[in-house]
Coordinates of C-alpha atoms in Angstrom, one line a residue:
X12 CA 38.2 10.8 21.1
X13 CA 39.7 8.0 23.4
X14 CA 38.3 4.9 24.6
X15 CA 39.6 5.4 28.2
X16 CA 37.5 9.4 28.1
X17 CA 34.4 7.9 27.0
X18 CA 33.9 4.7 28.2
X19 CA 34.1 3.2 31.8
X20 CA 32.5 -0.2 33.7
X21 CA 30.0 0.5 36.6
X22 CA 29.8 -1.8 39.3
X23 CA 28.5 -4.7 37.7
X24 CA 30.6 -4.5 34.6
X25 CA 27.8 -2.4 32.0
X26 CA 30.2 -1.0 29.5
X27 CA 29.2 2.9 29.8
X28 CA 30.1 6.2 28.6
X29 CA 30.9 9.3 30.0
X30 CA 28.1 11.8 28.4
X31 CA 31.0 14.9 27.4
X32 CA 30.4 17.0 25.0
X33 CA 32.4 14.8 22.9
X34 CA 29.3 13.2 22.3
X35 CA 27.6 15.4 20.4
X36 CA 30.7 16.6 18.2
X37 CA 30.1 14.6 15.4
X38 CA 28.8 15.5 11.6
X39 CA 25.9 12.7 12.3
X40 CA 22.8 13.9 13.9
X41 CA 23.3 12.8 17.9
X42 CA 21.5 14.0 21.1
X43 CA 21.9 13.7 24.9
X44 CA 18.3 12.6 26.4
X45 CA 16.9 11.8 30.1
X46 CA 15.5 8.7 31.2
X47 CA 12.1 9.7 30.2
X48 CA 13.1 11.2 26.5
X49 CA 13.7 14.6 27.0
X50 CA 16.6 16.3 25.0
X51 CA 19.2 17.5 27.4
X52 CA 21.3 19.1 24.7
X53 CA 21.9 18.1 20.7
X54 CA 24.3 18.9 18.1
X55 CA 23.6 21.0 15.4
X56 CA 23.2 18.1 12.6
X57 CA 19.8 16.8 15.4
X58 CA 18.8 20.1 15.3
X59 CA 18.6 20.8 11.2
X60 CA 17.0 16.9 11.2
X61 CA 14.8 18.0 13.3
X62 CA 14.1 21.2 11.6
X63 CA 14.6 23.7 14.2
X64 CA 17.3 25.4 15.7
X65 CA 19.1 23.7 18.9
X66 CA 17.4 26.3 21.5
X67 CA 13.8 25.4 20.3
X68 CA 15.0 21.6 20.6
X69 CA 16.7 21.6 24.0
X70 CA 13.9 20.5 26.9
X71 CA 11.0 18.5 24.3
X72 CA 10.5 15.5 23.9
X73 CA 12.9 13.3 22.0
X74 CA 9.6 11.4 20.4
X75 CA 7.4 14.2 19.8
X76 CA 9.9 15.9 17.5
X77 CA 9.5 12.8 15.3
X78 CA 6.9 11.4 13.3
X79 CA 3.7 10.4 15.1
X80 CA 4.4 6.8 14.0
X81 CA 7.5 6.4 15.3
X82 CA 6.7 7.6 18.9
X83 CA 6.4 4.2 20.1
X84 CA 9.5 2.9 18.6
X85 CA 11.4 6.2 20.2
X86 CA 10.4 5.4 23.5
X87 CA 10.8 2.0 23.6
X88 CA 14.6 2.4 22.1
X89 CA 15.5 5.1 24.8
X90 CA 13.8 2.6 27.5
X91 CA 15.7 -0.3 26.5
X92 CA 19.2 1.5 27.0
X93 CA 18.2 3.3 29.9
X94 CA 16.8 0.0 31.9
X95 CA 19.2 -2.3 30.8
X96 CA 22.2 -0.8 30.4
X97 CA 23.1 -1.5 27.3
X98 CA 23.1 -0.8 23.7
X99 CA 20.1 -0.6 21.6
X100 CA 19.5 0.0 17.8
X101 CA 16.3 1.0 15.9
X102 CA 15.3 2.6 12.6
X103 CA 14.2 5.5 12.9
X104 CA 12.2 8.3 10.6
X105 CA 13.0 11.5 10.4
X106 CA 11.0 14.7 9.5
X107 CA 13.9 15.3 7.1
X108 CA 14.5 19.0 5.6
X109 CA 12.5 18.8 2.5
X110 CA 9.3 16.7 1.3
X111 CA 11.7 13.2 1.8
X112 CA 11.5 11.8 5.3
X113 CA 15.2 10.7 6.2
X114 CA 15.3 6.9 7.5
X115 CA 18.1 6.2 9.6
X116 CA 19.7 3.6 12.1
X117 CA 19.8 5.0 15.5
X118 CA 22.0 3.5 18.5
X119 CA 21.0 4.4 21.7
X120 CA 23.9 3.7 25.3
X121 CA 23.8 4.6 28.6
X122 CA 26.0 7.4 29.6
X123 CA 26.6 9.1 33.1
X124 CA 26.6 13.1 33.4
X125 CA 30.0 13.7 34.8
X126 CA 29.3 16.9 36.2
X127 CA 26.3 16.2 38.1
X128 CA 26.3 12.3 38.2
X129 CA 23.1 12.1 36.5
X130 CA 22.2 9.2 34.1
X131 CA 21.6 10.0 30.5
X132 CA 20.7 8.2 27.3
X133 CA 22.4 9.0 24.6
X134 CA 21.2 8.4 20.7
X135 CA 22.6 8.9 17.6
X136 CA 22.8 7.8 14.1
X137 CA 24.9 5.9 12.5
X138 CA 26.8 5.2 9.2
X139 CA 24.8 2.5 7.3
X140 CA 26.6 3.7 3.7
X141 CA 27.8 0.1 3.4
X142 CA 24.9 -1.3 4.6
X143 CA 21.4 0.6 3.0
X144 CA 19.6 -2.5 3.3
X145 CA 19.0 -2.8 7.1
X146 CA 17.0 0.9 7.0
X147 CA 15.0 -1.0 4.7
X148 CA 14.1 -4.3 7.2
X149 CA 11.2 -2.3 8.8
X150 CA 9.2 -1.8 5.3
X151 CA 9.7 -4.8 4.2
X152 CA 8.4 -6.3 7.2
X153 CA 5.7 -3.7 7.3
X154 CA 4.9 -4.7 3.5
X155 CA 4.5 -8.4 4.4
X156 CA 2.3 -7.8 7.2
X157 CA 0.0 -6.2 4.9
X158 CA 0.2 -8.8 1.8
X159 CA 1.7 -5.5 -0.3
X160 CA 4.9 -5.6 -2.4
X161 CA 7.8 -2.9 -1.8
X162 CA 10.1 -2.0 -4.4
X163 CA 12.5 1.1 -5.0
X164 CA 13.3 3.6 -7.4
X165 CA 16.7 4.8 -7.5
X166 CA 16.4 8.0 -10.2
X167 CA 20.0 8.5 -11.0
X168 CA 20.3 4.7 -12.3
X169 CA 16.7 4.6 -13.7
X170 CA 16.3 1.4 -12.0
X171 CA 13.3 -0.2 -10.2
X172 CA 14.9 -2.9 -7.5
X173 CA 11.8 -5.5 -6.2
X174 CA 12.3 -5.5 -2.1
X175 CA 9.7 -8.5 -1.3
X176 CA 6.7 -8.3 0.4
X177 CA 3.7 -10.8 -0.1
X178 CA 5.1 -13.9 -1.9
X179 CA 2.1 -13.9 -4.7
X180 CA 3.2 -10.3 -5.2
X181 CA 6.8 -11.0 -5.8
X182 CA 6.2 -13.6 -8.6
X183 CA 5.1 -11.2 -10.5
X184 CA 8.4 -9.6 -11.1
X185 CA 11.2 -12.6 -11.7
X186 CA 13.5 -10.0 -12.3
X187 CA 15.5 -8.6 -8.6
X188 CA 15.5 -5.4 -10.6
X189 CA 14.3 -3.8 -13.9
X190 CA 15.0 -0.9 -16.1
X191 CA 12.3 1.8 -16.0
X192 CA 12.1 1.3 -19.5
X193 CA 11.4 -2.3 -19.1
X194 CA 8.5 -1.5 -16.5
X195 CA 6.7 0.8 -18.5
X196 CA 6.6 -1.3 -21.6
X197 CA 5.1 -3.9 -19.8
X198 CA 2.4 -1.2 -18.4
X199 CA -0.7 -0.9 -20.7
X200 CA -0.1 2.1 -22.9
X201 CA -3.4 4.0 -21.2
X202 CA -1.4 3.9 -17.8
X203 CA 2.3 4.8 -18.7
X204 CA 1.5 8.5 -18.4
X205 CA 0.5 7.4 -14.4
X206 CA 3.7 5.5 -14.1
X207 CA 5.9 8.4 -15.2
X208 CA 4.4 10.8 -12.8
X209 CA 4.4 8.4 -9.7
X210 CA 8.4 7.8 -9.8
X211 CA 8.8 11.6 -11.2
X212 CA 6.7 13.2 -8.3
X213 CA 8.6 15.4 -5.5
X214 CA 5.4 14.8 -3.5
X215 CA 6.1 12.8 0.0
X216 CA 3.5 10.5 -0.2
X217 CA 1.9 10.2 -3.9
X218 CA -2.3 8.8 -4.2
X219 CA -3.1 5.9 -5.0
X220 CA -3.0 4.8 -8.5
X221 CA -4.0 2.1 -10.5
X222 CA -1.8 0.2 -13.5
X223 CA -2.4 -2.8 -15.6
X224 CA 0.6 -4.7 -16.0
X225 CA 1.7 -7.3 -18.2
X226 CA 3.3 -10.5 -16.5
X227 CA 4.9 -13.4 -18.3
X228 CA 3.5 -15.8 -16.7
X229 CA -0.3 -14.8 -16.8
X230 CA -1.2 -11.8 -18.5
X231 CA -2.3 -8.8 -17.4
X232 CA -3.0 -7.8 -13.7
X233 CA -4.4 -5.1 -11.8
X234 CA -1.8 -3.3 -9.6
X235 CA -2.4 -0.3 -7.4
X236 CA 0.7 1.7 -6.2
X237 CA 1.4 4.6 -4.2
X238 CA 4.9 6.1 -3.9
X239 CA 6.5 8.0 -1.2
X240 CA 10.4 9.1 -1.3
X241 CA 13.0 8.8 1.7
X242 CA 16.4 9.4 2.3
X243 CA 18.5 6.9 3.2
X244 CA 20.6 7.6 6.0
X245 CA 21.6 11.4 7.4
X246 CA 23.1 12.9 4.1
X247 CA 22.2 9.6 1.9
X248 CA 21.0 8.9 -1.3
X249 CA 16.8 10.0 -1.7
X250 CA 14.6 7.1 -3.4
X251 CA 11.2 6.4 -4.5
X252 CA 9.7 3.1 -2.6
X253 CA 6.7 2.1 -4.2
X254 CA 3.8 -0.3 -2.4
X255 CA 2.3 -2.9 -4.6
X256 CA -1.4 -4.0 -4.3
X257 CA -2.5 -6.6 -6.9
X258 CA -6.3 -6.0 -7.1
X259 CA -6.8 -8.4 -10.4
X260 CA -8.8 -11.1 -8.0
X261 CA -10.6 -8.3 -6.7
X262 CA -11.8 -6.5 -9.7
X263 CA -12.8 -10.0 -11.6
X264 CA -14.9 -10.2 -8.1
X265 CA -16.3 -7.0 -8.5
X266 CA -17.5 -6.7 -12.0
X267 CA -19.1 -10.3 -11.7
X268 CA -20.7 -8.8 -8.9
X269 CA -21.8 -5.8 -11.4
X270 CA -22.8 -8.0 -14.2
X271 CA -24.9 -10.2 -12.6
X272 CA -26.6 -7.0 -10.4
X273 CA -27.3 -5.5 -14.0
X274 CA -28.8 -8.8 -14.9
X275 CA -31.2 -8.9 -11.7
X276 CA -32.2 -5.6 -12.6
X277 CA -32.4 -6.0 -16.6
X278 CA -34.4 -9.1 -15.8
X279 CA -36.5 -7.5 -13.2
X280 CA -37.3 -4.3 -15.8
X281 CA -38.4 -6.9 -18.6
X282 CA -40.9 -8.7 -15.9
X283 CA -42.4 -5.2 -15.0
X284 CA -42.5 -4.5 -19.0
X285 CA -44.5 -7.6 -19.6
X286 CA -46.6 -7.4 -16.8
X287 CA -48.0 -3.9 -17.9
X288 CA -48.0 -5.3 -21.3
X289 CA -50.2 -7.8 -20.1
X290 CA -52.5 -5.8 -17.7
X291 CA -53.2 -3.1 -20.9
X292 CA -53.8 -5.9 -22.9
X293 CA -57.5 -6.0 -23.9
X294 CA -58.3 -8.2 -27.4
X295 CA -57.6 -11.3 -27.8
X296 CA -55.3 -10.5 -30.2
X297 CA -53.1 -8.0 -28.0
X298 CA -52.9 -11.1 -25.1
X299 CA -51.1 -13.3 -27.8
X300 CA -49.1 -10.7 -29.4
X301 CA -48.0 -9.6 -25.8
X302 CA -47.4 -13.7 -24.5
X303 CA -45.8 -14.8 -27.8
X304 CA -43.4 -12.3 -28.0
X305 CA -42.5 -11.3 -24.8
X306 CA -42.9 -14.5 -22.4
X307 CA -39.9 -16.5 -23.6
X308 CA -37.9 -13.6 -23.6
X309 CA -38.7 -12.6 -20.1
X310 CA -38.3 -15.3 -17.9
X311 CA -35.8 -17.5 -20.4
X312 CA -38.0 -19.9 -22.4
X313 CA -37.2 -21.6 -25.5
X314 CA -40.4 -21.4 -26.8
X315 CA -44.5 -19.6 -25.4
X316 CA -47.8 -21.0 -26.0
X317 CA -51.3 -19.5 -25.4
X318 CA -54.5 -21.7 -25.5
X319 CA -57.6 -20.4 -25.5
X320 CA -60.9 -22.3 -24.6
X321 CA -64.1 -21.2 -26.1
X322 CA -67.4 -23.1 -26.0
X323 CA -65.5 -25.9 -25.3
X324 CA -62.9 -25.5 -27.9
X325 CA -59.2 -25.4 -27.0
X326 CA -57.5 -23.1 -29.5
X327 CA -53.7 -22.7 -29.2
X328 CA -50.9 -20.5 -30.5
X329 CA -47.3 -20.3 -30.7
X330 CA -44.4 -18.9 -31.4
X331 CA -41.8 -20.3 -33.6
X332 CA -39.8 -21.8 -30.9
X333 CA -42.5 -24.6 -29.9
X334 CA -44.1 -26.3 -33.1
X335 CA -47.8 -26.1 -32.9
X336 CA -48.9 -30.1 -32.5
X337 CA -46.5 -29.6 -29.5
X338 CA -48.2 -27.0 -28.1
X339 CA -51.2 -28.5 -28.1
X340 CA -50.5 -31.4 -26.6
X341 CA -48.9 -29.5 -23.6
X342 CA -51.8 -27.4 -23.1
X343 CA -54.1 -30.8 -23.2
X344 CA -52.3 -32.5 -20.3

């Protein structure tokens, strides 16, 4: 294809392009839209990306073909070339044609109908084989913005690469990339099993899961991961991208929450205990086998005394954790 039968200058000197069907004869998936995102026509690589044939595709919506969460991105890329005139470039997901979604960098011009004059958008993606990196600027922003980490998986090297994310997150790896040997030796041995199935899973989108990890720097910490795989680029390589919660700070949190709930309620059984001890208490000697034994315990004494006063004698008793004279003498003041 030559320069001078594609591209031309309008009035005000937008480079533009010629919308032939040049355009769309290319082994990269590429697409001829209106103004307002509607495919006009598509090659047959845009149609198998979009998983139907190029008949069922002709006429819908550019955006709604794609993933829910890229709909705002599509229409913003197709309005910026069709407003300004110029070239645009966004990342785009794709449905892709198994359980992968396929991630790739779309251009979007301006281009002019030749036949009937009418103005076009035209979108396509591009080569980023030298450059795998830039489809992977959105998730890492995404992954900051959420104080997660993001790391990848690449199957055929066995090699887990650490992407960034939330700073804290990212000093728990050192390492810009590890062996998936390393990683699971410094997984606790009751988790490893987990591991192995989150990078081996065909799934799209794994569950969460939860791993303790040993650092170097401070032991062992709570991660929670899920997994999802993408291709990279239209006919790329497919990887595993794992998110990284740490939850350690969190969990701490919660079981000191737990323990000292189980205390409250430990502590509240033991009052209720005493207090029918107490109530069905009816000799002298059940009170101060019920007070010595149990009041100390219950409400976190040292020690329990019990004085009695009968015909004007003060009669005291103890347990062993306040000597007697002592006793007496408190229960005289």
């Amino acid at each position: 294809m030559k320069d001078d039968e594609v591209i031309s200058l309008d009035d005000e000197g937008e480079r533009q392009m010629d919308a032939s069907d040049e355009l769309l004869q290319m082994a990269t998936p590429s697409a001829l839209l209106t103004l307002d995102g509607a495919i006009r026509s598509l090659n047959a690589a845009m149609a198998r990306t979009l998983g139907r044939s190029v008949e069922q595709r002709v006429g819908r919506g550019f955006g709604d073909l794609l993933p829910a969460s890229q709909l705002t991105a599509v229409k913003s890329l197709v309005a910026h070339a069709a407003t300004t005139k110029t070239v645009a470039m966004r990342v785009l997901e794709f449905p892709g044609p198994g359980t992968a979604s396929v991630v790739c960098l779309v251009e979007a011009r301006p281009v002019n109908d030749p036949v009937g004059g009418e103005s076009l958008v035209w979108v396509h993606s591009l080569n980023a084989g030298n450059d795998l990196g830039a489809l992977l600027i959105p998730f890492r922003l995404a992954a900051k913005a959420a104080n997660l980490g993001l790391c990848m998986y690449s199957p055929q090297e066995r090699e887990l690469e650490w992407l960034g994310g939330a700073p804290a997150l990212a000093a728990l790896f050192p390492e810009a990339s590890m062996s998936l040997s390393e990683v699971v030796r410094r997984v606790h041995p009751g988790d490893r099993g987990a591991l192995r199935r989150l990078v081996r899973s065909t799934a799209a989108r794994s569950p969460w899961i939860r791993l303790r990890f040993l650092t170097e720097r401070d032991g062992w910490h709570l991660l929670v991961c899920r997994a999802r795989r993408l291709i990279l680029g239209s006919g790329g390589p497919e990887r595993v991208f794992g998110v990284i919660r740490d939850d350690t700070k969190r969990e701490a949190r919660r079981r000191r929450a737990k323990d000292a709930l189980s205390a409250e309620r430990q502590r509240a059984d033991e009052i209720a205990a005493f207090s029918s001890a107490v109530m069905t208490a009816v000799t002298e000697q059940e009170v101060r086998q019920v007070v010595l034994t149990r009041l100390a315990a219950t409400f976190g004494g040292t020690g329990a005394a019990l004085a009695f006063i009968t015909q004007g004698r003060l009669r005291v008793s103890s347990d062993a954790g306040i000597p007697i004279p002592v006793a007496a003498c408190k229960a005289c003041r």
